[in-house]
PDB file of C-alpha atoms and ligand atoms in Angstrom:
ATOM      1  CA  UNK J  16     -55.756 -53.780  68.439  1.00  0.00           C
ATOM      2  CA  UNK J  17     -59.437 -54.324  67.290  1.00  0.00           C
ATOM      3  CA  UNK J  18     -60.776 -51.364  65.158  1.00  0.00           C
ATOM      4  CA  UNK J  19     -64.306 -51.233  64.938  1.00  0.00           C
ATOM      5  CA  UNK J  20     -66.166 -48.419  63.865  1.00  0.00           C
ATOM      6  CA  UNK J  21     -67.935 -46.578  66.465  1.00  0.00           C
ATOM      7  CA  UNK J  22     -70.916 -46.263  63.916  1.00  0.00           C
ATOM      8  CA  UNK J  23     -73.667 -44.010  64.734  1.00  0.00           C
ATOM      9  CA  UNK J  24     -75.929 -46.186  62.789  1.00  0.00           C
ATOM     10  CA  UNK J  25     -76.160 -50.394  61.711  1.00  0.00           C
ATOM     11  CA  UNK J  26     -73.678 -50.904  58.862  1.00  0.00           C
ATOM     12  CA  UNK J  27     -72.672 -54.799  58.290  1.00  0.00           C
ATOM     13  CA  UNK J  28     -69.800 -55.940  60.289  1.00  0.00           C
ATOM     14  CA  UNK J  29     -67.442 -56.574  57.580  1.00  0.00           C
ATOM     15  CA  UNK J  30     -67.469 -52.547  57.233  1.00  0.00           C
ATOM     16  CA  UNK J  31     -67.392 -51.950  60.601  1.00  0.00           C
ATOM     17  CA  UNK J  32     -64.441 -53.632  61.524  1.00  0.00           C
ATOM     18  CA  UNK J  33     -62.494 -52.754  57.901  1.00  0.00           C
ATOM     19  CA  UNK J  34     -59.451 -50.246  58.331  1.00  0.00           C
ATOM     20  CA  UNK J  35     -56.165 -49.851  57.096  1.00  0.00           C
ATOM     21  CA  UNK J  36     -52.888 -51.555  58.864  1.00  0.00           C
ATOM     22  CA  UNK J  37     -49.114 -50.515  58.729  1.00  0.00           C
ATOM     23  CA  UNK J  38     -48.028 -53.919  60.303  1.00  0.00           C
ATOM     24  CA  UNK J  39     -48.995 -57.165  58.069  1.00  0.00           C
ATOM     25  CA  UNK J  40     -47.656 -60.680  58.974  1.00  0.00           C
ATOM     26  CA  UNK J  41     -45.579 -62.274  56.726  1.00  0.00           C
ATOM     27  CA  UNK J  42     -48.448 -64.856  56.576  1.00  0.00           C
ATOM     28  CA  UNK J  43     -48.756 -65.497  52.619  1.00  0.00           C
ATOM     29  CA  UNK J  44     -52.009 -64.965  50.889  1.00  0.00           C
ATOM     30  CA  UNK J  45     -53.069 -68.220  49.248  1.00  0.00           C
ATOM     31  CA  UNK J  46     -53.272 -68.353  45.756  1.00  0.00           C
ATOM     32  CA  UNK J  47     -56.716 -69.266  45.231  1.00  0.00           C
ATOM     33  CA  UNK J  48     -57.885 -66.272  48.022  1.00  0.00           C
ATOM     34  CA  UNK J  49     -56.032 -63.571  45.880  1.00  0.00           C
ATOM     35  CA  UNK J  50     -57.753 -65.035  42.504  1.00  0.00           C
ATOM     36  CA  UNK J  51     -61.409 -64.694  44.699  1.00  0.00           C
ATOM     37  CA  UNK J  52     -60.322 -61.144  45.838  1.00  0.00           C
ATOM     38  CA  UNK J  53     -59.906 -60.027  41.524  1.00  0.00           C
ATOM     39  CA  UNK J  54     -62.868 -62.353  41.266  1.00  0.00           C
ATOM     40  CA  UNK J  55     -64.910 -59.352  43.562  1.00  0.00           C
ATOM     41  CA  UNK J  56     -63.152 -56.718  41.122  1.00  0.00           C
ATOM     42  CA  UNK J  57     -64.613 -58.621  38.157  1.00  0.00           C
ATOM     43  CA  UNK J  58     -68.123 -58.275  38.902  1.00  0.00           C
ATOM     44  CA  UNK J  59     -68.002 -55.040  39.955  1.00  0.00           C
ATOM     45  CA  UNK J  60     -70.265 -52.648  38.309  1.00  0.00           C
ATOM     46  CA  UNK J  61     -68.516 -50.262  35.340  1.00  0.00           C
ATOM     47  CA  UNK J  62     -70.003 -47.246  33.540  1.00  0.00           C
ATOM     48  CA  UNK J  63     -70.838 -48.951  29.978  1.00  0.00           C
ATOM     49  CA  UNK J  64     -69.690 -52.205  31.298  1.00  0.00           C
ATOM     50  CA  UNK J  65     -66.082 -51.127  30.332  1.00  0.00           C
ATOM     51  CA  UNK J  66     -64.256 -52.700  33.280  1.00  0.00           C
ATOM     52  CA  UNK J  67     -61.744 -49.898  32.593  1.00  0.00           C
ATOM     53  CA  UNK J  68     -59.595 -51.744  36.022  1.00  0.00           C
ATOM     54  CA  UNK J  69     -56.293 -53.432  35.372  1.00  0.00           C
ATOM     55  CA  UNK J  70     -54.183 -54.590  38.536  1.00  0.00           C
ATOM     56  CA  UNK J  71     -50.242 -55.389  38.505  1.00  0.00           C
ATOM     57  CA  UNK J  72     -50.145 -57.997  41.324  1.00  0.00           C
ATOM     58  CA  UNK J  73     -47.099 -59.197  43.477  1.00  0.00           C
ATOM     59  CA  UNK J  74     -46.543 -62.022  45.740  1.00  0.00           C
ATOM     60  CA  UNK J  75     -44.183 -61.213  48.107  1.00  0.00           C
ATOM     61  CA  UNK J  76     -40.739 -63.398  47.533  1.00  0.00           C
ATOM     62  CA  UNK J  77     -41.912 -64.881  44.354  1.00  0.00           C
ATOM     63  CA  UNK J  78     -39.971 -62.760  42.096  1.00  0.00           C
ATOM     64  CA  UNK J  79     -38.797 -59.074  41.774  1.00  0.00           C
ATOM     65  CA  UNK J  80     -42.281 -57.546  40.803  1.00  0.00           C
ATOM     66  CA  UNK J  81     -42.662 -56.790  44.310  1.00  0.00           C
ATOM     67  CA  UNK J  82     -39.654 -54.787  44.626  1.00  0.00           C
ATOM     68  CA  UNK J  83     -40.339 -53.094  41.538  1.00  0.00           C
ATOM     69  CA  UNK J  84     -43.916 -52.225  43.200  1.00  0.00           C
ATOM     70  CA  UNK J  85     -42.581 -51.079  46.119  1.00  0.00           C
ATOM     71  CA  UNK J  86     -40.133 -48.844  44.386  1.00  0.00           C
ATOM     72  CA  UNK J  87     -42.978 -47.399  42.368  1.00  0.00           C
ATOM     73  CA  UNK J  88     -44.325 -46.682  45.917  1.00  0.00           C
ATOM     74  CA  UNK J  89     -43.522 -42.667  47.342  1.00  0.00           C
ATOM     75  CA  UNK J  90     -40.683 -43.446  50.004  1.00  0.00           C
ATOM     76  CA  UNK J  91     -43.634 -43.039  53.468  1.00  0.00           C
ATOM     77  CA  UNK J  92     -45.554 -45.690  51.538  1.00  0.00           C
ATOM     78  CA  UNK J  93     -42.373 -47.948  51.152  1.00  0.00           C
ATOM     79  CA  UNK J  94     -41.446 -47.849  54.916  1.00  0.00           C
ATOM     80  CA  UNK J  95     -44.303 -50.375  55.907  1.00  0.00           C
ATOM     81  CA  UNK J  96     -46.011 -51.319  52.499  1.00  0.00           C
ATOM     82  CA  UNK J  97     -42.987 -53.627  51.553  1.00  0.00           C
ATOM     83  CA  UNK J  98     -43.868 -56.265  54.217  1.00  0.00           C
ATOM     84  CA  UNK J  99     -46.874 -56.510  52.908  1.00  0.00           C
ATOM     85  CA  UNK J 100     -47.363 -60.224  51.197  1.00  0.00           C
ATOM     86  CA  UNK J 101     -49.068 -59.023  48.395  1.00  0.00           C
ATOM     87  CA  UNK J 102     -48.556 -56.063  46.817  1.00  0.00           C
ATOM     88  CA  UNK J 103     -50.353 -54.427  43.816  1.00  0.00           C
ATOM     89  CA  UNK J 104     -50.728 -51.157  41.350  1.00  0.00           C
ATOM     90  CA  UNK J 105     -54.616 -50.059  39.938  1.00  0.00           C
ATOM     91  CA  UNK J 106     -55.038 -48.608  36.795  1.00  0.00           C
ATOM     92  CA  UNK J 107     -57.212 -47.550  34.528  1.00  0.00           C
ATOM     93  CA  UNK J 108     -58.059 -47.271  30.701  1.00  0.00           C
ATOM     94  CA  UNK J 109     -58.693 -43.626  30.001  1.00  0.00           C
ATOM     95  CA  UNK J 110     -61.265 -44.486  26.847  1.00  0.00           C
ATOM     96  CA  UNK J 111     -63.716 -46.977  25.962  1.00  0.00           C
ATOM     97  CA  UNK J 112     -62.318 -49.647  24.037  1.00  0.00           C
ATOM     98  CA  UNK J 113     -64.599 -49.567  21.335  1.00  0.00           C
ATOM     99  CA  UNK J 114     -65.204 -45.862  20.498  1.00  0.00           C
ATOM    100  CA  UNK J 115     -62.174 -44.753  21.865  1.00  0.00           C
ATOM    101  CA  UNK J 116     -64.337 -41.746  23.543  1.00  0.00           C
ATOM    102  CA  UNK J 117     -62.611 -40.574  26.888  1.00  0.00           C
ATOM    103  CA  UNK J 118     -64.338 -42.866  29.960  1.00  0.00           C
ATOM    104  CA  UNK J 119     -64.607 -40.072  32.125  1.00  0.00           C
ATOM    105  CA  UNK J 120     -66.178 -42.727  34.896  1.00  0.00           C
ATOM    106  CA  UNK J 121     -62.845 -44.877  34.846  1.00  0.00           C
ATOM    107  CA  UNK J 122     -61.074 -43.711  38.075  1.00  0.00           C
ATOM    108  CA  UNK J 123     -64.604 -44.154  39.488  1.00  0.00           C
ATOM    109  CA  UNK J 124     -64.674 -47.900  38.804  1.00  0.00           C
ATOM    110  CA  UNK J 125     -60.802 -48.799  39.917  1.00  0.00           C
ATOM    111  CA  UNK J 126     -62.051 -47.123  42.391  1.00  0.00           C
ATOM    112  CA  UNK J 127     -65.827 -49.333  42.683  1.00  0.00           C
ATOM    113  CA  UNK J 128     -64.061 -52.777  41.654  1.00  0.00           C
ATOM    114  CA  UNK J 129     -61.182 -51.687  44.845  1.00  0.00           C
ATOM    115  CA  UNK J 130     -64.078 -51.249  47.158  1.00  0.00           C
ATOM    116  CA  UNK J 131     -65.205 -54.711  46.204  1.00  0.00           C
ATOM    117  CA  UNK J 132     -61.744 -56.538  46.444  1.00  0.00           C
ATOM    118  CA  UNK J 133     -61.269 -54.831  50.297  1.00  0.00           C
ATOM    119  CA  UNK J 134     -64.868 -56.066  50.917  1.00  0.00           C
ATOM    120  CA  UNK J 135     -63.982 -60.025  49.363  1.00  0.00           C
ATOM    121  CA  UNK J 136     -60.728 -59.541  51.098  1.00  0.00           C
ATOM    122  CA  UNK J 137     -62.232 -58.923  54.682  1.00  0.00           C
ATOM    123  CA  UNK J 138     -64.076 -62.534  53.991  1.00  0.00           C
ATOM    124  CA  UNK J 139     -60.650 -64.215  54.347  1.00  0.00           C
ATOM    125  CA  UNK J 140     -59.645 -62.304  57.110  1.00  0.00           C
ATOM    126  CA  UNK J 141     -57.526 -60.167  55.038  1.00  0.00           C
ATOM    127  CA  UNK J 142     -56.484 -56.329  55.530  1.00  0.00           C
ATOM    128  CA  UNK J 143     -56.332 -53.862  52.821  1.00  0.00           C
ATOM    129  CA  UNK J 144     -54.345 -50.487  52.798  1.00  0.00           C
ATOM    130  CA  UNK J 145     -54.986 -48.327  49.668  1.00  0.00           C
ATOM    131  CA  UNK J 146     -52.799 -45.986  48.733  1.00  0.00           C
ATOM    132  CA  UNK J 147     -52.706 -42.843  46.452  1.00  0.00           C
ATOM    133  CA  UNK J 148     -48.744 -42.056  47.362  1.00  0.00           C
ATOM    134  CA  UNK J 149     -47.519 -43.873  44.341  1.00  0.00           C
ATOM    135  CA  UNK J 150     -45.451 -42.268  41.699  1.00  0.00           C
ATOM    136  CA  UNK J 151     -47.524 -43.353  37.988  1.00  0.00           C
ATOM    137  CA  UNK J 152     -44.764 -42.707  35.581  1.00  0.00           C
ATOM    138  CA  UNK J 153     -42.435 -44.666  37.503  1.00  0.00           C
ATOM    139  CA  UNK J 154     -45.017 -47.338  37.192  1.00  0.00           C
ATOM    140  CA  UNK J 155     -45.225 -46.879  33.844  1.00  0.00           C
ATOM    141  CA  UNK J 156     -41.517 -47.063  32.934  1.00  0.00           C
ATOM    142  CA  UNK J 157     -40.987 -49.835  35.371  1.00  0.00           C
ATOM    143  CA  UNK J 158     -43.920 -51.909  33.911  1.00  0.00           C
ATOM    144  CA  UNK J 159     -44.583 -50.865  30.663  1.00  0.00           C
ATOM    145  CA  UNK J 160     -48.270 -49.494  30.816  1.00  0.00           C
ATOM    146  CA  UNK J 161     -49.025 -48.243  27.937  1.00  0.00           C
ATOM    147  CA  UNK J 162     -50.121 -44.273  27.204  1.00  0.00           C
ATOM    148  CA  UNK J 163     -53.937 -45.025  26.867  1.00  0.00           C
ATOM    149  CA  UNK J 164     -53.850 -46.451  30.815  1.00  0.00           C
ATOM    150  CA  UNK J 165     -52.676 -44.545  34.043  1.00  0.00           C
ATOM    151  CA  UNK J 166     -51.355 -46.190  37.158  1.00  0.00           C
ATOM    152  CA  UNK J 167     -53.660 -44.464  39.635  1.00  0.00           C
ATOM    153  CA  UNK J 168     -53.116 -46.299  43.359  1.00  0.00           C
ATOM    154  CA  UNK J 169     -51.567 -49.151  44.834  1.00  0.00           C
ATOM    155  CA  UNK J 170     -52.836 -51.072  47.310  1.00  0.00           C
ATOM    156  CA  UNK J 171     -51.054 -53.320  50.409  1.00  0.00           C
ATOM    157  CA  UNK J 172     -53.333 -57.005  51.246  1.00  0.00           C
ATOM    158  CA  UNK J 173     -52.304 -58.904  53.923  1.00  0.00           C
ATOM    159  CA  UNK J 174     -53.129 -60.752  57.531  1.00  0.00           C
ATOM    160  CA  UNK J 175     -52.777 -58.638  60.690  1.00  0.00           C
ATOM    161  CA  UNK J 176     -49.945 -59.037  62.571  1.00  0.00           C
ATOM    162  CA  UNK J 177     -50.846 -59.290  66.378  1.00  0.00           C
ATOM    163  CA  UNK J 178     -47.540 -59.962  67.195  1.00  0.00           C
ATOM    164  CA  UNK J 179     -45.719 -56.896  69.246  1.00  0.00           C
ATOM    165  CA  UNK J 180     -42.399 -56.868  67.853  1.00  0.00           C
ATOM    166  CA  UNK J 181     -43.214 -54.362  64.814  1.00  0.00           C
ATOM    167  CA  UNK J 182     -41.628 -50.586  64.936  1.00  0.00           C
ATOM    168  CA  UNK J 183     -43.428 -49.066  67.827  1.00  0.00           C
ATOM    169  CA  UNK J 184     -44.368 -45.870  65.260  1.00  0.00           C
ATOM    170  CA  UNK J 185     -45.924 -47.778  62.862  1.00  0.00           C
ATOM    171  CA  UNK J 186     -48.198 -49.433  65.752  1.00  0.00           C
ATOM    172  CA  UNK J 187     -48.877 -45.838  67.493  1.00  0.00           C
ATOM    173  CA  UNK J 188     -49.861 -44.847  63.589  1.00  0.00           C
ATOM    174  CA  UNK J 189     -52.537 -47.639  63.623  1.00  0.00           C
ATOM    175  CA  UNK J 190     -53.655 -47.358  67.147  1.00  0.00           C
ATOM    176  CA  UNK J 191     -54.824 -43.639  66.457  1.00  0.00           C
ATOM    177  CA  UNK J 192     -59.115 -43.542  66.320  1.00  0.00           C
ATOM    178  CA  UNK J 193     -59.891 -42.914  62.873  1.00  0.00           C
ATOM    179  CA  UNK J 194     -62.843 -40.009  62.966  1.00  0.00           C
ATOM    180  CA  UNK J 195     -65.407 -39.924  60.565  1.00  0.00           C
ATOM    181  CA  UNK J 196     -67.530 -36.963  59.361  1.00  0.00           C
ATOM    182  CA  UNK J 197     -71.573 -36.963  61.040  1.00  0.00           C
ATOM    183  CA  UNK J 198     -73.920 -37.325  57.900  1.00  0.00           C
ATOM    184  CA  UNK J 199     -74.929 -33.846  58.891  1.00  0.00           C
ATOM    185  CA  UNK J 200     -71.755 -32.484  56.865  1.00  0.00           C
ATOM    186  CA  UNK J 201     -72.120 -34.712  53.690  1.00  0.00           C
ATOM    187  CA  UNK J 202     -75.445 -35.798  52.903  1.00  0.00           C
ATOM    188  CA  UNK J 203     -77.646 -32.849  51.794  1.00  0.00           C
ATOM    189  CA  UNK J 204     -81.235 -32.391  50.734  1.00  0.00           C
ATOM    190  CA  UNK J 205     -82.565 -29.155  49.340  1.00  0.00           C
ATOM    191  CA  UNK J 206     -79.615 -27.131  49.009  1.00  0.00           C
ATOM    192  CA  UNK J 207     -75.515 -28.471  48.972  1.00  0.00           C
ATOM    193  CA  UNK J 208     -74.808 -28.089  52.651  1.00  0.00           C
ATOM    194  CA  UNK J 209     -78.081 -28.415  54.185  1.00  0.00           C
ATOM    195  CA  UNK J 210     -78.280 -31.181  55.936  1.00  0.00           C
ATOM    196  CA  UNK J 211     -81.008 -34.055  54.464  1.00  0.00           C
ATOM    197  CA  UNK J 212     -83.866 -34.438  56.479  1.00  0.00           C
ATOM    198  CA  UNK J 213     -85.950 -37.658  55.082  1.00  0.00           C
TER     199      UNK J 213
HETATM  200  C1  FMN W 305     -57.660 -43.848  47.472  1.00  0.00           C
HETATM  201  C2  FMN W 305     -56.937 -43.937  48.791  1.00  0.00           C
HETATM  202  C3  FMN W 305     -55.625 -43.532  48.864  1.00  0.00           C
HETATM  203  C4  FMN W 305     -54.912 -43.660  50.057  1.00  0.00           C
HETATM  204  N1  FMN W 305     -53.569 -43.349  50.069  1.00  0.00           N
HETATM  205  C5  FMN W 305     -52.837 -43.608  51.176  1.00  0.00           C
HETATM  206  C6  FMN W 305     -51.426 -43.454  51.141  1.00  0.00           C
HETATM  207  O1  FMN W 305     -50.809 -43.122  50.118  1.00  0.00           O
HETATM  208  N2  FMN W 305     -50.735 -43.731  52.283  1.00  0.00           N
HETATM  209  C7  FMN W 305     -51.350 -44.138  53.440  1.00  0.00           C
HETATM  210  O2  FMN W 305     -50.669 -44.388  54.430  1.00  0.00           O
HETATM  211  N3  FMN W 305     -52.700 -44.317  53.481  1.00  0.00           N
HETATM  212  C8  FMN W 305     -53.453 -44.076  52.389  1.00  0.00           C
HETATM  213  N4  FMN W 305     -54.810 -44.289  52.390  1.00  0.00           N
HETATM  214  C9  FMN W 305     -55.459 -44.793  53.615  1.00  0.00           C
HETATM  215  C10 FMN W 305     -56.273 -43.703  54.284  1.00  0.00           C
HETATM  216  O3  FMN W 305     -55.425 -42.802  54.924  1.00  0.00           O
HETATM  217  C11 FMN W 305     -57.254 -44.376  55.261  1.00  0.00           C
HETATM  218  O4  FMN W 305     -58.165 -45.161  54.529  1.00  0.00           O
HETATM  219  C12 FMN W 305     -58.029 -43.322  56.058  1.00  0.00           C
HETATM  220  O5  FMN W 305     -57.171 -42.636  56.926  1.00  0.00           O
HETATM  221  C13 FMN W 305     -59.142 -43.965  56.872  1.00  0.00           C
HETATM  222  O6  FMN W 305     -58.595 -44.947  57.728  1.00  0.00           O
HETATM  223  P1  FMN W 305     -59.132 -46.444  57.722  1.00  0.00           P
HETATM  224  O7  FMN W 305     -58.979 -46.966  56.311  1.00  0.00           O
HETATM  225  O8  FMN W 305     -58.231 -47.184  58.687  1.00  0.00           O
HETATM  226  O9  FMN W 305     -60.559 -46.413  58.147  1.00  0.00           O
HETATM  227  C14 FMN W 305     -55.546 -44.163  51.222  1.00  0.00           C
HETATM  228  C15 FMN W 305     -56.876 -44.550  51.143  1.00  0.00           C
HETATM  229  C16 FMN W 305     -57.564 -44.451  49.937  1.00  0.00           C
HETATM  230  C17 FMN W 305     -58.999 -44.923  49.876  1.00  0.00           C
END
């Protein structure tokens, strides 16, 4: 299936065709691809330059850390996520480093430095499905992150699978359109919910 984005405007086609799979081949990621894809979360813009991101990364059969990820994951997440061939957990720092003041931008920028890493991703012709269904204390207790940092999302990286031999619900789940608000409904000019004329 080839999802791309029946914008209503020009957007780069690296956007356009970016969505979210539930079937990854078992295709590994290359070592040096995954360091580029953390290289895109590194420059990535941060309130105060805090880079308040950190990232617990797993390669698929290398170890245990993905199981341990994927058991971190809420059980709909697990179902598909664990074929994934990498595998990892975002978190943030809560407070700046230095003044120990509370960062209150810090989901923000996982969030920013993500966007970047699914955008370097797409480059090598990798898929990215975030996900929020992740359970943070049993991150915590299952990797040690300390009090001052919260596990926030996880996210699945992989190559499509084009192959037709995944479980048929997991395909109908991707073949569904994906709808998108107009502009009308979230970009506003005079008054919050009037839509911006410019
Ligand atoms: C922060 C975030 C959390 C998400 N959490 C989940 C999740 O737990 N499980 C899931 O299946 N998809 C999750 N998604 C994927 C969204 O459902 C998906 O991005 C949305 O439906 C739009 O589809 P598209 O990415 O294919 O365009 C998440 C996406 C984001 C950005």
């Amino acid at each position: 299936m080839n999802n791309i984005a029946p914008t209503h405007f020009p957007i780069d086609d690296r956007l356009a065709t970016r969505w979210s799979p539930y079937v990854f081949s078992e295709q590994p990621v290359p070592r040096d691809t995954l360091r580029s894809v953390f290289e895109a979360a590194r420059w990535s813009a941060s309130s105060f330059n805090e880079q308040p991101w950190r990232f617990l990364v797993s390669r698929k059969n290398r170890d245990d850390t993905h199981d341990r990820i994927v058991n971190c994951l809420a059980e709909g997440n697990q179902v598909w996520a664990k074929h994934a061939p990498v595998l990892l957990i975002g978190i943030y720092r809560h407070r700046f480093a230095e003044s120990g003041k509370e960062n209150k931008a810090a989901p923000h920028d996982l969030g920013l430095a993500a966007g970047q890493m699914v955008f370097e991703a797409s480059r090598h012709d990798l898929f990215v499905h975030m996900m929020i269904g992740l359970d943070p204390a049993a991150a915590r207790r299952t990797f040690g992150i300390p009090n001052d940092a919260e596990a926030y999302t996880a996210m699945a990286i992989g190559y499509r699978d084009a192959a037709d031999n995944a479980d048929a619900s997991l395909r109908e789940r991707e073949a569904k359109p994906c709808q998108r608000l107009p502009q009308c409904d979230f970009v506003f000019s005079n008054q919050f919910g009037t839509s911006a004329e410019f």
